[in-house]
PDB file of C-alpha atoms in Angstrom:
ATOM      1  CA  MET A   1      10.215   2.408 -65.150  1.00 59.00           C
ATOM      2  CA  ILE A   2       8.044   0.125 -63.641  1.00 77.00           C
ATOM      3  CA  ASP A   3       9.213  -2.516 -66.068  1.00 79.00           C
ATOM      4  CA  TRP A   4      12.983  -1.853 -65.409  1.00 81.00           C
ATOM      5  CA  LEU A   5      12.405  -2.698 -61.943  1.00 90.00           C
ATOM      6  CA  LYS A   6       9.969  -5.587 -62.637  1.00 93.00           C
ATOM      7  CA  PHE A   7      12.451  -7.336 -64.854  1.00 93.00           C
ATOM      8  CA  PHE A   8      15.427  -6.735 -62.944  1.00 93.00           C
ATOM      9  CA  PRO A   9      17.965  -9.807 -63.144  1.00 94.00           C
ATOM     10  CA  PHE A  10      18.098  -9.929 -59.324  1.00 94.00           C
ATOM     11  CA  ALA A  11      17.079 -13.494 -57.875  1.00 94.00           C
ATOM     12  CA  LEU A  12      16.121 -13.323 -54.637  1.00 92.00           C
ATOM     13  CA  ARG A  13      12.840 -15.591 -54.598  1.00 91.00           C
ATOM     14  CA  ASP A  14      11.638 -18.796 -56.504  1.00 89.00           C
ATOM     15  CA  GLU A  15       8.666 -19.093 -58.320  1.00 90.00           C
ATOM     16  CA  PRO A  16       8.794 -22.443 -60.537  1.00 88.00           C
ATOM     17  CA  ASN A  17       5.690 -21.362 -62.905  1.00 89.00           C
ATOM     18  CA  PRO A  18       6.175 -17.576 -64.180  1.00 92.00           C
ATOM     19  CA  SER A  19       3.563 -16.399 -66.089  1.00 92.00           C
ATOM     20  CA  GLU A  20       6.078 -14.034 -68.020  1.00 94.00           C
ATOM     21  CA  VAL A  21       9.853 -14.137 -68.664  1.00 95.00           C
ATOM     22  CA  ARG A  22      11.534 -11.189 -70.259  1.00 94.00           C
ATOM     23  CA  GLY A  23      15.043 -11.033 -71.914  1.00 93.00           C
ATOM     24  CA  PRO A  24      17.921 -10.205 -72.151  1.00 94.00           C
ATOM     25  CA  TYR A  25      17.883  -7.012 -69.813  1.00 93.00           C
ATOM     26  CA  PHE A  26      19.629  -5.687 -71.973  1.00 93.00           C
ATOM     27  CA  SER A  27      17.717  -5.746 -74.828  1.00 92.00           C
ATOM     28  CA  LYS A  28      19.850  -3.366 -77.846  1.00 95.00           C
ATOM     29  CA  PRO A  29      21.185  -5.231 -80.923  1.00 96.00           C
ATOM     30  CA  VAL A  30      25.294  -4.456 -81.349  1.00 97.00           C
ATOM     31  CA  PRO A  31      27.005  -4.814 -84.370  1.00 97.00           C
ATOM     32  CA  ILE A  32      29.961  -7.471 -84.196  1.00 97.00           C
ATOM     33  CA  LYS A  33      32.258  -7.942 -87.090  1.00 97.00           C
ATOM     34  CA  TRP A  34      34.724 -10.258 -87.872  1.00 97.00           C
ATOM     35  CA  GLN A  35      37.747 -10.581 -90.211  1.00 97.00           C
ATOM     36  CA  PHE A  36      37.851 -13.776 -91.767  1.00 97.00           C
ATOM     37  CA  GLY A  37      41.069 -13.552 -94.902  1.00 96.00           C
ATOM     38  CA  ASP A  38      39.473  -9.836 -96.600  1.00 97.00           C
ATOM     39  CA  SER A  39      35.981 -10.903 -95.774  1.00 98.00           C
ATOM     40  CA  PHE A  40      34.295  -9.586 -93.276  1.00 98.00           C
ATOM     41  CA  LEU A  41      30.679 -11.359 -91.006  1.00 98.00           C
ATOM     42  CA  HIS A  42      28.788  -8.947 -89.883  1.00 98.00           C
ATOM     43  CA  PHE A  43      25.700  -9.580 -87.340  1.00 98.00           C
ATOM     44  CA  THR A  44      24.062  -8.168 -84.454  1.00 98.00           C
ATOM     45  CA  ALA A  45      23.192  -9.480 -80.773  1.00 98.00           C
ATOM     46  CA  PRO A  46      22.274  -7.844 -77.386  1.00 97.00           C
ATOM     47  CA  ARG A  47      25.088  -7.420 -74.560  1.00 96.00           C
ATOM     48  CA  SER A  48      24.504 -10.409 -72.076  1.00 94.00           C
ATOM     49  CA  ASN A  49      23.795 -10.326 -68.466  1.00 92.00           C
ATOM     50  CA  ALA A  50      24.238 -11.767 -65.784  1.00 94.00           C
ATOM     51  CA  VAL A  51      22.113 -12.806 -63.095  1.00 96.00           C
ATOM     52  CA  PHE A  52      23.006 -11.839 -59.435  1.00 95.00           C
ATOM     53  CA  SER A  53      21.613 -12.865 -55.741  1.00 93.00           C
ATOM     54  CA  PHE A  54      22.785 -12.617 -52.478  1.00 89.00           C
ATOM     55  CA  SER A  55      21.434 -16.227 -51.603  1.00 84.00           C
ATOM     56  CA  GLY A  56      23.206 -18.692 -54.076  1.00 86.00           C
ATOM     57  CA  ARG A  57      20.728 -18.218 -56.899  1.00 89.00           C
ATOM     58  CA  SER A  58      23.447 -16.190 -59.289  1.00 94.00           C
ATOM     59  CA  ARG A  59      23.946 -16.854 -62.918  1.00 94.00           C
ATOM     60  CA  SER A  60      27.691 -15.402 -64.972  1.00 95.00           C
ATOM     61  CA  VAL A  61      28.093 -15.566 -68.190  1.00 95.00           C
ATOM     62  CA  ASP A  62      31.685 -16.601 -69.524  1.00 94.00           C
ATOM     63  CA  ARG A  63      32.189 -14.618 -73.103  1.00 95.00           C
ATOM     64  CA  VAL A  64      34.499 -15.597 -75.565  1.00 95.00           C
ATOM     65  CA  VAL A  65      34.740 -13.028 -78.439  1.00 94.00           C
ATOM     66  CA  PRO A  66      37.692 -12.946 -80.970  1.00 93.00           C
ATOM     67  CA  LYS A  67      40.782 -10.517 -80.749  1.00 85.00           C
ATOM     68  CA  LYS A  68      40.250  -7.563 -83.558  1.00 85.00           C
ATOM     69  CA  ARG A  69      41.886  -8.901 -86.707  1.00 90.00           C
ATOM     70  CA  ASP A  70      42.036 -11.532 -89.141  1.00 95.00           C
ATOM     71  CA  ILE A  71      40.542 -14.327 -87.415  1.00 95.00           C
ATOM     72  CA  LEU A  72      42.431 -16.886 -89.697  1.00 93.00           C
ATOM     73  CA  LYS A  73      45.605 -15.584 -89.096  1.00 90.00           C
ATOM     74  CA  ALA A  74      45.267 -15.629 -85.200  1.00 86.00           C
ATOM     75  CA  LEU A  75      44.216 -19.891 -85.913  1.00 78.00           C
ATOM     76  CA  GLY A  76      48.118 -20.373 -86.516  1.00 63.00           C
ATOM     77  CA  PRO A  77      49.045 -24.222 -87.023  1.00 58.00           C
ATOM     78  CA  ARG A  78      46.564 -27.352 -87.359  1.00 54.00           C
ATOM     79  CA  PRO A  79      46.236 -28.588 -83.906  1.00 51.00           C
ATOM     80  CA  ASN A  80      46.950 -32.080 -83.195  1.00 48.00           C
ATOM     81  CA  THR A  81      44.193 -34.268 -85.207  1.00 45.00           C
ATOM     82  CA  GLY A  82      44.482 -37.595 -82.743  1.00 49.00           C
ATOM     83  CA  ASP A  83      43.417 -40.898 -83.873  1.00 49.00           C
ATOM     84  CA  TRP A  84      40.979 -42.049 -86.765  1.00 44.00           C
ATOM     85  CA  ASP A  85      38.990 -44.163 -84.385  1.00 51.00           C
ATOM     86  CA  ASN A  86      37.329 -41.231 -83.065  1.00 57.00           C
ATOM     87  CA  PRO A  87      35.083 -39.775 -85.469  1.00 61.00           C
ATOM     88  CA  VAL A  88      35.317 -36.031 -83.981  1.00 59.00           C
ATOM     89  CA  ASN A  89      38.810 -35.781 -84.988  1.00 61.00           C
ATOM     90  CA  ARG A  90      38.088 -35.756 -88.879  1.00 75.00           C
ATOM     91  CA  TRP A  91      37.853 -32.028 -88.838  1.00 87.00           C
ATOM     92  CA  ASN A  92      39.731 -29.406 -86.654  1.00 88.00           C
ATOM     93  CA  TYR A  93      37.363 -27.676 -84.145  1.00 91.00           C
ATOM     94  CA  ASN A  94      38.378 -23.440 -83.237  1.00 93.00           C
ATOM     95  CA  LEU A  95      36.371 -22.243 -80.721  1.00 94.00           C
ATOM     96  CA  ILE A  96      36.559 -18.158 -81.587  1.00 96.00           C
ATOM     97  CA  TYR A  97      32.702 -16.703 -79.768  1.00 97.00           C
ATOM     98  CA  PHE A  98      30.602 -18.006 -77.056  1.00 97.00           C
ATOM     99  CA  ASN A  99      27.994 -15.854 -75.392  1.00 97.00           C
ATOM    100  CA  ALA A 100      24.967 -16.791 -73.321  1.00 97.00           C
ATOM    101  CA  TRP A 101      21.911 -14.600 -72.263  1.00 97.00           C
ATOM    102  CA  TYR A 102      19.585 -15.077 -69.090  1.00 97.00           C
ATOM    103  CA  PHE A 103      15.960 -14.756 -69.077  1.00 97.00           C
ATOM    104  CA  VAL A 104      14.063 -13.497 -65.891  1.00 96.00           C
ATOM    105  CA  GLY A 105      10.825 -13.840 -64.930  1.00 94.00           C
ATOM    106  CA  PRO A 106       9.243 -10.988 -62.370  1.00 95.00           C
ATOM    107  CA  TRP A 107       9.746  -9.709 -59.231  1.00 94.00           C
ATOM    108  CA  PHE A 108      13.263 -10.716 -58.495  1.00 94.00           C
ATOM    109  CA  CYS A 109      12.414 -14.361 -58.944  1.00 93.00           C
ATOM    110  CA  GLY A 110      15.553 -14.781 -60.683  1.00 93.00           C
ATOM    111  CA  ALA A 111      16.592 -17.156 -64.040  1.00 94.00           C
ATOM    112  CA  LYS A 112      14.083 -18.752 -65.906  1.00 95.00           C
ATOM    113  CA  ALA A 113      15.141 -19.581 -69.200  1.00 95.00           C
ATOM    114  CA  ARG A 114      19.050 -19.176 -70.999  1.00 96.00           C
ATOM    115  CA  PHE A 115      20.182 -19.045 -74.543  1.00 97.00           C
ATOM    116  CA  SER A 116      23.794 -19.554 -75.565  1.00 97.00           C
ATOM    117  CA  VAL A 117      25.707 -19.377 -79.326  1.00 98.00           C
ATOM    118  CA  ARG A 118      29.194 -20.508 -79.547  1.00 97.00           C
ATOM    119  CA  ALA A 119      31.242 -19.722 -83.124  1.00 97.00           C
ATOM    120  CA  ASN A 120      33.915 -22.540 -84.270  1.00 96.00           C
ATOM    121  CA  LEU A 121      35.523 -22.142 -87.102  1.00 96.00           C
ATOM    122  CA  ILE A 122      35.544 -25.592 -88.425  1.00 94.00           C
ATOM    123  CA  GLU A 123      38.546 -27.555 -90.921  1.00 90.00           C
ATOM    124  CA  THR A 124      39.238 -30.586 -92.310  1.00 83.00           C
ATOM    125  CA  SER A 125      41.790 -32.368 -90.643  1.00 77.00           C
ATOM    126  CA  ARG A 126      44.519 -34.942 -92.075  1.00 76.00           C
ATOM    127  CA  LEU A 127      42.151 -37.645 -91.451  1.00 72.00           C
ATOM    128  CA  SER A 128      39.580 -36.467 -93.484  1.00 75.00           C
ATOM    129  CA  SER A 129      38.450 -37.506 -96.939  1.00 82.00           C
ATOM    130  CA  PHE A 130      37.375 -33.346 -97.377  1.00 86.00           C
ATOM    131  CA  PHE A 131      41.290 -32.975 -97.082  1.00 83.00           C
ATOM    132  CA  ASN A 132      42.038 -30.132 -99.354  1.00 84.00           C
ATOM    133  CA  ARG A 133      38.621 -30.091-101.207  1.00 92.00           C
ATOM    134  CA  ASN A 134      37.016 -26.942-101.612  1.00 94.00           C
ATOM    135  CA  MET A 135      33.850 -26.214 -99.382  1.00 96.00           C
ATOM    136  CA  PHE A 136      32.664 -23.438-101.985  1.00 97.00           C
ATOM    137  CA  HIS A 137      31.500 -26.934-104.355  1.00 97.00           C
ATOM    138  CA  PRO A 138      28.011 -26.690-103.207  1.00 97.00           C
ATOM    139  CA  LYS A 139      28.283 -30.480-103.491  1.00 96.00           C
ATOM    140  CA  VAL A 140      31.251 -31.046-101.198  1.00 96.00           C
ATOM    141  CA  PHE A 141      29.741 -27.901 -99.282  1.00 97.00           C
ATOM    142  CA  GLU A 142      26.836 -29.978 -98.368  1.00 97.00           C
ATOM    143  CA  SER A 143      28.396 -32.925 -97.992  1.00 95.00           C
ATOM    144  CA  ALA A 144      31.236 -31.800 -95.697  1.00 95.00           C
ATOM    145  CA  VAL A 145      27.711 -30.353 -93.136  1.00 97.00           C
ATOM    146  CA  ALA A 146      26.376 -34.252 -93.482  1.00 95.00           C
ATOM    147  CA  SER A 147      30.169 -35.217 -92.659  1.00 92.00           C
ATOM    148  CA  ILE A 148      30.537 -33.159 -89.423  1.00 94.00           C
ATOM    149  CA  LEU A 149      26.916 -33.650 -88.127  1.00 95.00           C
ATOM    150  CA  ASP A 150      27.345 -37.678 -88.523  1.00 91.00           C
ATOM    151  CA  CYS A 151      30.734 -37.394 -86.839  1.00 87.00           C
ATOM    152  CA  HIS A 152      29.638 -35.428 -83.495  1.00 87.00           C
ATOM    153  CA  TYR A 153      25.737 -36.961 -83.427  1.00 90.00           C
ATOM    154  CA  GLY A 154      25.630 -40.443 -85.813  1.00 87.00           C
ATOM    155  CA  HIS A 155      27.920 -42.537 -83.305  1.00 79.00           C
ATOM    156  CA  HIS A 156      25.495 -42.184 -80.228  1.00 70.00           C
ATOM    157  CA  ASP A 157      22.977 -44.982 -79.259  1.00 61.00           C
ATOM    158  CA  PHE A 158      20.665 -44.672 -77.405  1.00 51.00           C
ATOM    159  CA  ASN A 159      19.038 -48.161 -75.394  1.00 51.00           C
ATOM    160  CA  THR A 160      19.605 -49.979 -78.730  1.00 51.00           C
ATOM    161  CA  LYS A 161      21.554 -50.001 -81.868  1.00 54.00           C
ATOM    162  CA  THR A 162      18.535 -49.052 -83.729  1.00 56.00           C
ATOM    163  CA  LYS A 163      17.147 -46.071 -81.522  1.00 70.00           C
ATOM    164  CA  ALA A 164      19.229 -43.016 -82.282  1.00 76.00           C
ATOM    165  CA  HIS A 165      20.119 -40.644 -79.402  1.00 84.00           C
ATOM    166  CA  PHE A 166      19.911 -37.674 -81.702  1.00 89.00           C
ATOM    167  CA  ARG A 167      17.534 -36.826 -85.193  1.00 91.00           C
ATOM    168  CA  GLY A 168      18.827 -34.473 -87.485  1.00 94.00           C
ATOM    169  CA  PRO A 169      19.337 -32.275 -89.933  1.00 96.00           C
ATOM    170  CA  LEU A 170      16.241 -31.342 -89.938  1.00 95.00           C
ATOM    171  CA  ASN A 171      14.388 -28.014 -90.904  1.00 96.00           C
ATOM    172  CA  TRP A 172      17.089 -27.697 -93.369  1.00 97.00           C
ATOM    173  CA  GLN A 173      16.754 -23.716 -95.046  1.00 97.00           C
ATOM    174  CA  VAL A 174      19.514 -21.532 -97.138  1.00 97.00           C
ATOM    175  CA  LEU A 175      20.401 -18.897 -96.092  1.00 97.00           C
ATOM    176  CA  PRO A 176      21.453 -16.022 -98.290  1.00 95.00           C
ATOM    177  CA  ILE A 177      23.990 -13.369 -96.599  1.00 97.00           C
ATOM    178  CA  SER A 178      25.790 -12.033 -99.707  1.00 97.00           C
ATOM    179  CA  ASN A 179      25.420 -11.981-103.564  1.00 96.00           C
ATOM    180  CA  SER A 180      27.674 -15.400-104.013  1.00 97.00           C
ATOM    181  CA  ILE A 181      28.371 -17.080-100.790  1.00 97.00           C
ATOM    182  CA  GLN A 182      24.833 -19.083 -99.384  1.00 97.00           C
ATOM    183  CA  ALA A 183      24.788 -20.439 -95.476  1.00 98.00           C
ATOM    184  CA  VAL A 184      22.394 -22.879 -94.827  1.00 98.00           C
ATOM    185  CA  VAL A 185      20.362 -23.774 -90.940  1.00 98.00           C
ATOM    186  CA  CYS A 186      18.679 -26.539 -89.502  1.00 97.00           C
ATOM    187  CA  ASP A 187      17.968 -28.188 -86.633  1.00 96.00           C
ATOM    188  CA  VAL A 188      19.194 -31.296 -84.676  1.00 94.00           C
ATOM    189  CA  HIS A 189      16.885 -32.868 -82.035  1.00 92.00           C
ATOM    190  CA  CYS A 190      18.380 -34.340 -79.175  1.00 89.00           C
ATOM    191  CA  VAL A 191      15.283 -37.344 -78.684  1.00 83.00           C
ATOM    192  CA  GLY A 192      17.290 -39.380 -75.762  1.00 69.00           C
ATOM    193  CA  ASN A 193      16.468 -37.331 -72.953  1.00 59.00           C
ATOM    194  CA  GLY A 194      12.547 -37.080 -73.986  1.00 59.00           C
ATOM    195  CA  THR A 195      10.619 -37.971 -76.988  1.00 62.00           C
ATOM    196  CA  VAL A 196      10.469 -37.403 -80.132  1.00 67.00           C
ATOM    197  CA  GLU A 197       7.771 -35.517 -80.237  1.00 67.00           C
ATOM    198  CA  ASP A 198       9.343 -32.811 -77.718  1.00 69.00           C
ATOM    199  CA  PRO A 199      12.510 -32.982 -78.348  1.00 80.00           C
ATOM    200  CA  GLU A 200      15.578 -30.521 -76.495  1.00 88.00           C
ATOM    201  CA  VAL A 201      16.579 -28.368 -80.087  1.00 92.00           C
ATOM    202  CA  TYR A 202      19.714 -27.246 -81.334  1.00 95.00           C
ATOM    203  CA  ARG A 203      19.660 -24.814 -84.362  1.00 97.00           C
ATOM    204  CA  LYS A 204      23.025 -24.799 -86.483  1.00 98.00           C
ATOM    205  CA  ILE A 205      24.145 -22.247 -89.044  1.00 98.00           C
ATOM    206  CA  TYR A 206      27.013 -23.647 -91.168  1.00 98.00           C
ATOM    207  CA  ILE A 207      28.970 -21.243 -93.702  1.00 98.00           C
ATOM    208  CA  PRO A 208      31.731 -21.312 -96.525  1.00 98.00           C
ATOM    209  CA  ILE A 209      33.072 -18.815 -95.705  1.00 97.00           C
ATOM    210  CA  THR A 210      36.775 -19.868 -97.009  1.00 96.00           C
ATOM    211  CA  SER A 211      37.879 -22.670 -99.431  1.00 94.00           C
ATOM    212  CA  SER A 212      39.383 -24.620 -96.757  1.00 93.00           C
ATOM    213  CA  HIS A 213      37.009 -23.002 -93.667  1.00 95.00           C
ATOM    214  CA  ILE A 214      33.335 -23.712 -92.707  1.00 97.00           C
ATOM    215  CA  LEU A 215      31.836 -21.306 -89.997  1.00 98.00           C
ATOM    216  CA  ASN A 216      29.759 -23.183 -87.596  1.00 98.00           C
ATOM    217  CA  PHE A 217      26.866 -21.006 -85.012  1.00 98.00           C
ATOM    218  CA  ASN A 218      25.257 -23.263 -82.609  1.00 98.00           C
ATOM    219  CA  PHE A 219      22.483 -21.837 -80.791  1.00 98.00           C
ATOM    220  CA  ASP A 220      21.055 -23.736 -77.699  1.00 97.00           C
ATOM    221  CA  PHE A 221      17.725 -23.232 -76.131  1.00 96.00           C
ATOM    222  CA  CYS A 222      19.429 -25.536 -73.033  1.00 93.00           C
ATOM    223  CA  GLY A 223      17.013 -27.690 -72.589  1.00 90.00           C
ATOM    224  CA  ALA A 224      13.276 -24.762 -73.191  1.00 91.00           C
ATOM    225  CA  ASP A 225      10.484 -26.910 -74.045  1.00 89.00           C
ATOM    226  CA  LEU A 226      10.028 -25.167 -77.697  1.00 90.00           C
ATOM    227  CA  LYS A 227       6.619 -26.530 -78.278  1.00 87.00           C
ATOM    228  CA  ASN A 228       4.834 -26.517 -75.277  1.00 88.00           C
ATOM    229  CA  ASP A 229       5.839 -23.717 -72.676  1.00 91.00           C
ATOM    230  CA  THR A 230       5.333 -20.679 -74.752  1.00 93.00           C
ATOM    231  CA  VAL A 231       6.479 -18.385 -71.823  1.00 95.00           C
ATOM    232  CA  ARG A 232       9.923 -19.269 -72.143  1.00 94.00           C
ATOM    233  CA  ALA A 233       9.981 -20.255 -75.868  1.00 95.00           C
ATOM    234  CA  LYS A 234       8.641 -16.944 -76.957  1.00 95.00           C
ATOM    235  CA  PRO A 235      11.844 -14.462 -76.305  1.00 96.00           C
ATOM    236  CA  LEU A 236      13.861 -16.945 -76.803  1.00 97.00           C
ATOM    237  CA  LEU A 237      12.904 -17.893 -80.588  1.00 97.00           C
ATOM    238  CA  ALA A 238      12.862 -14.008 -80.895  1.00 97.00           C
ATOM    239  CA  LEU A 239      16.257 -13.525 -80.312  1.00 97.00           C
ATOM    240  CA  CYS A 240      17.626 -16.090 -82.146  1.00 97.00           C
ATOM    241  CA  ASN A 241      15.439 -15.161 -85.470  1.00 97.00           C
ATOM    242  CA  SER A 242      17.147 -11.484 -84.514  1.00 97.00           C
ATOM    243  CA  ILE A 243      20.318 -13.062 -84.932  1.00 98.00           C
ATOM    244  CA  ILE A 244      20.308 -15.078 -87.607  1.00 98.00           C
ATOM    245  CA  ASP A 245      18.394 -12.602 -89.539  1.00 97.00           C
ATOM    246  CA  SER A 246      21.230 -10.002 -89.074  1.00 98.00           C
ATOM    247  CA  ILE A 247      23.619 -11.789 -90.021  1.00 98.00           C
ATOM    248  CA  ARG A 248      25.237 -11.017 -93.541  1.00 98.00           C
ATOM    249  CA  LEU A 249      29.277 -11.661 -95.506  1.00 98.00           C
ATOM    250  CA  ASP A 250      30.438  -9.108 -97.290  1.00 98.00           C
ATOM    251  CA  VAL A 251      32.844 -11.255 -99.951  1.00 98.00           C
ATOM    252  CA  GLY A 252      36.236  -9.450-100.477  1.00 97.00           C
ATOM    253  CA  PRO A 253      37.512  -9.673-103.893  1.00 97.00           C
ATOM    254  CA  GLU A 254      40.292 -12.659-103.398  1.00 97.00           C
ATOM    255  CA  THR A 255      37.534 -14.704-101.778  1.00 97.00           C
ATOM    256  CA  GLN A 256      35.212 -13.690-104.595  1.00 97.00           C
ATOM    257  CA  ALA A 257      38.029 -15.066-107.207  1.00 97.00           C
ATOM    258  CA  GLU A 258      37.909 -18.533-105.279  1.00 97.00           C
ATOM    259  CA  TRP A 259      34.566 -18.916-105.549  1.00 97.00           C
ATOM    260  CA  ASP A 260      34.391 -17.442-109.380  1.00 97.00           C
ATOM    261  CA  LYS A 261      36.784 -20.030-110.259  1.00 97.00           C
ATOM    262  CA  VAL A 262      34.468 -23.143-108.242  1.00 97.00           C
ATOM    263  CA  LYS A 263      31.572 -21.468-110.499  1.00 97.00           C
ATOM    264  CA  ALA A 264      33.102 -22.136-114.181  1.00 97.00           C
ATOM    265  CA  ALA A 265      33.126 -25.538-113.829  1.00 95.00           C
ATOM    266  CA  CYS A 266      30.085 -25.835-111.489  1.00 95.00           C
ATOM    267  CA  PRO A 267      27.581 -23.027-113.259  1.00 95.00           C
ATOM    268  CA  ASP A 268      24.885 -24.329-110.715  1.00 96.00           C
ATOM    269  CA  MET A 269      26.325 -23.001-107.060  1.00 96.00           C
ATOM    270  CA  SER A 270      23.039 -23.452-105.486  1.00 96.00           C
ATOM    271  CA  ILE A 271      22.241 -25.365-102.032  1.00 96.00           C
ATOM    272  CA  THR A 272      19.775 -28.153-102.270  1.00 96.00           C
ATOM    273  CA  GLU A 273      17.050 -27.068-100.427  1.00 96.00           C
ATOM    274  CA  THR A 274      15.958 -29.674 -98.694  1.00 94.00           C
ATOM    275  CA  PHE A 275      17.796 -32.421 -97.699  1.00 95.00           C
ATOM    276  CA  GLY A 276      16.872 -35.994 -95.876  1.00 93.00           C
ATOM    277  CA  GLU A 277      17.606 -37.036 -92.296  1.00 94.00           C
ATOM    278  CA  LEU A 278      20.513 -38.729 -91.302  1.00 94.00           C
ATOM    279  CA  GLN A 279      20.521 -41.999 -90.325  1.00 90.00           C
ATOM    280  CA  TRP A 280      21.537 -42.375 -87.013  1.00 89.00           C
ATOM    281  CA  PRO A 281      23.533 -44.197 -85.474  1.00 85.00           C
ATOM    282  CA  LEU A 282      25.645 -45.135 -87.770  1.00 83.00           C
ATOM    283  CA  ALA A 283      27.549 -48.414 -87.798  1.00 74.00           C
ATOM    284  CA  PRO A 284      31.343 -48.775 -86.534  1.00 68.00           C
ATOM    285  CA  GLU A 285      33.716 -47.902 -89.298  1.00 64.00           C
ATOM    286  CA  LYS A 286      36.624 -49.716 -90.683  1.00 61.00           C
ATOM    287  CA  PRO A 287      39.981 -47.879 -90.238  1.00 58.00           C
ATOM    288  CA  PRO A 288      41.362 -47.273 -93.877  1.00 56.00           C
ATOM    289  CA  LYS A 289      44.573 -49.451 -94.004  1.00 57.00           C
ATOM    290  CA  GLU A 290      46.794 -46.639 -94.333  1.00 54.00           C
ATOM    291  CA  LYS A 291      46.958 -44.360 -91.760  1.00 49.00           C
ATOM    292  CA  ARG A 292      46.136 -40.613 -93.241  1.00 49.00           C
ATOM    293  CA  GLU A 293      49.223 -38.115 -92.187  1.00 47.00           C
ATOM    294  CA  VAL A 294      48.964 -37.025 -89.031  1.00 46.00           C
ATOM    295  CA  ASP A 295      49.652 -32.860 -88.212  1.00 46.00           C
ATOM    296  CA  ILE A 296      51.423 -32.878 -84.971  1.00 39.00           C
ATOM    297  CA  THR A 297      52.025 -29.129 -84.258  1.00 43.00           C
ATOM    298  CA  PRO A 298      50.700 -27.227 -81.457  1.00 43.00           C
ATOM    299  CA  GLN A 299      48.136 -25.893 -81.239  1.00 42.00           C
ATOM    300  CA  SER A 300      47.902 -21.902 -81.275  1.00 40.00           C
ATOM    301  CA  ALA A 301      47.306 -20.036 -77.849  1.00 38.00           C
ATOM    302  CA  GLY A 302      44.343 -18.238 -77.879  1.00 38.00           C
ATOM    303  CA  PHE A 303      42.123 -20.575 -78.784  1.00 32.00           C
ATOM    304  CA  GLU A 304      40.094 -23.376 -77.340  1.00 38.00           C
ATOM    305  CA  LYS A 305      40.394 -26.603 -79.392  1.00 35.00           C
ATOM    306  CA  LEU A 306      35.999 -27.809 -78.413  1.00 32.00           C
ATOM    307  CA  ARG A 307      34.966 -31.115 -78.855  1.00 34.00           C
ATOM    308  CA  SER A 308      31.515 -30.862 -79.391  1.00 37.00           C
ATOM    309  CA  ILE A 309      29.296 -28.748 -82.057  1.00 38.00           C
TER     310      ILE A 309
END
């Protein structure tokens, strides 16, 4: 009873360096299930909680959740792809999930840390060299992940043309989520706002959810110093790891048949255990001699196009 009151998510005063930070307030994991065709993705995450106050220290959570139906069918036609000159346009993003959790200090000193999760369903646009390529092929999948990272993080310069604003992928790991389909986990470090030794970290998961779609989870520690600030880092990492460890994929028979077709031509379906750091920033690319066809079908209502991972 005392702990419930001690870390109640109500902000009345400020304490910049609390000795203890706890959260989220509703800590019990809640099962979540998403349908992609005949496959189902499962994971658990606690309910999010806002932080309330009468003194301007309130914090809200604007959740985004998919409807309880086949997400692939809800996407509708391909969205506009725009110009080839913008690398982000080579991939189409559909935001299907967003949630955030606040971690508070004791005795009503309010939010002291924040952790958020964003999930996007990614597919190639007609501007991409990966258009109509099978994401179940391990080498195609690995190259696609590298291309996605390049398009979003490889074109940001920091001070000079030789010093990148981001570094990645780092801490690459294979994540077994089913008997056939596997995912990868990696980190991207934002070094432009700090140093190489103490970066801002984004943790990412990429899953080949269909032969033409990649599901991306982006875990954001919202600027917390994971290396030096153990008071905040410990509960943030605990929540992040619990969500990642809970991810499972029930592969449907039709999806499994698509995967088996690739395996028949490529017996080694394993994903590489190591992946080198990409060399950022990238040099500007020359546009293709012939412009690729662009789909101008309006985007389906109900899903938001995301411009950053």
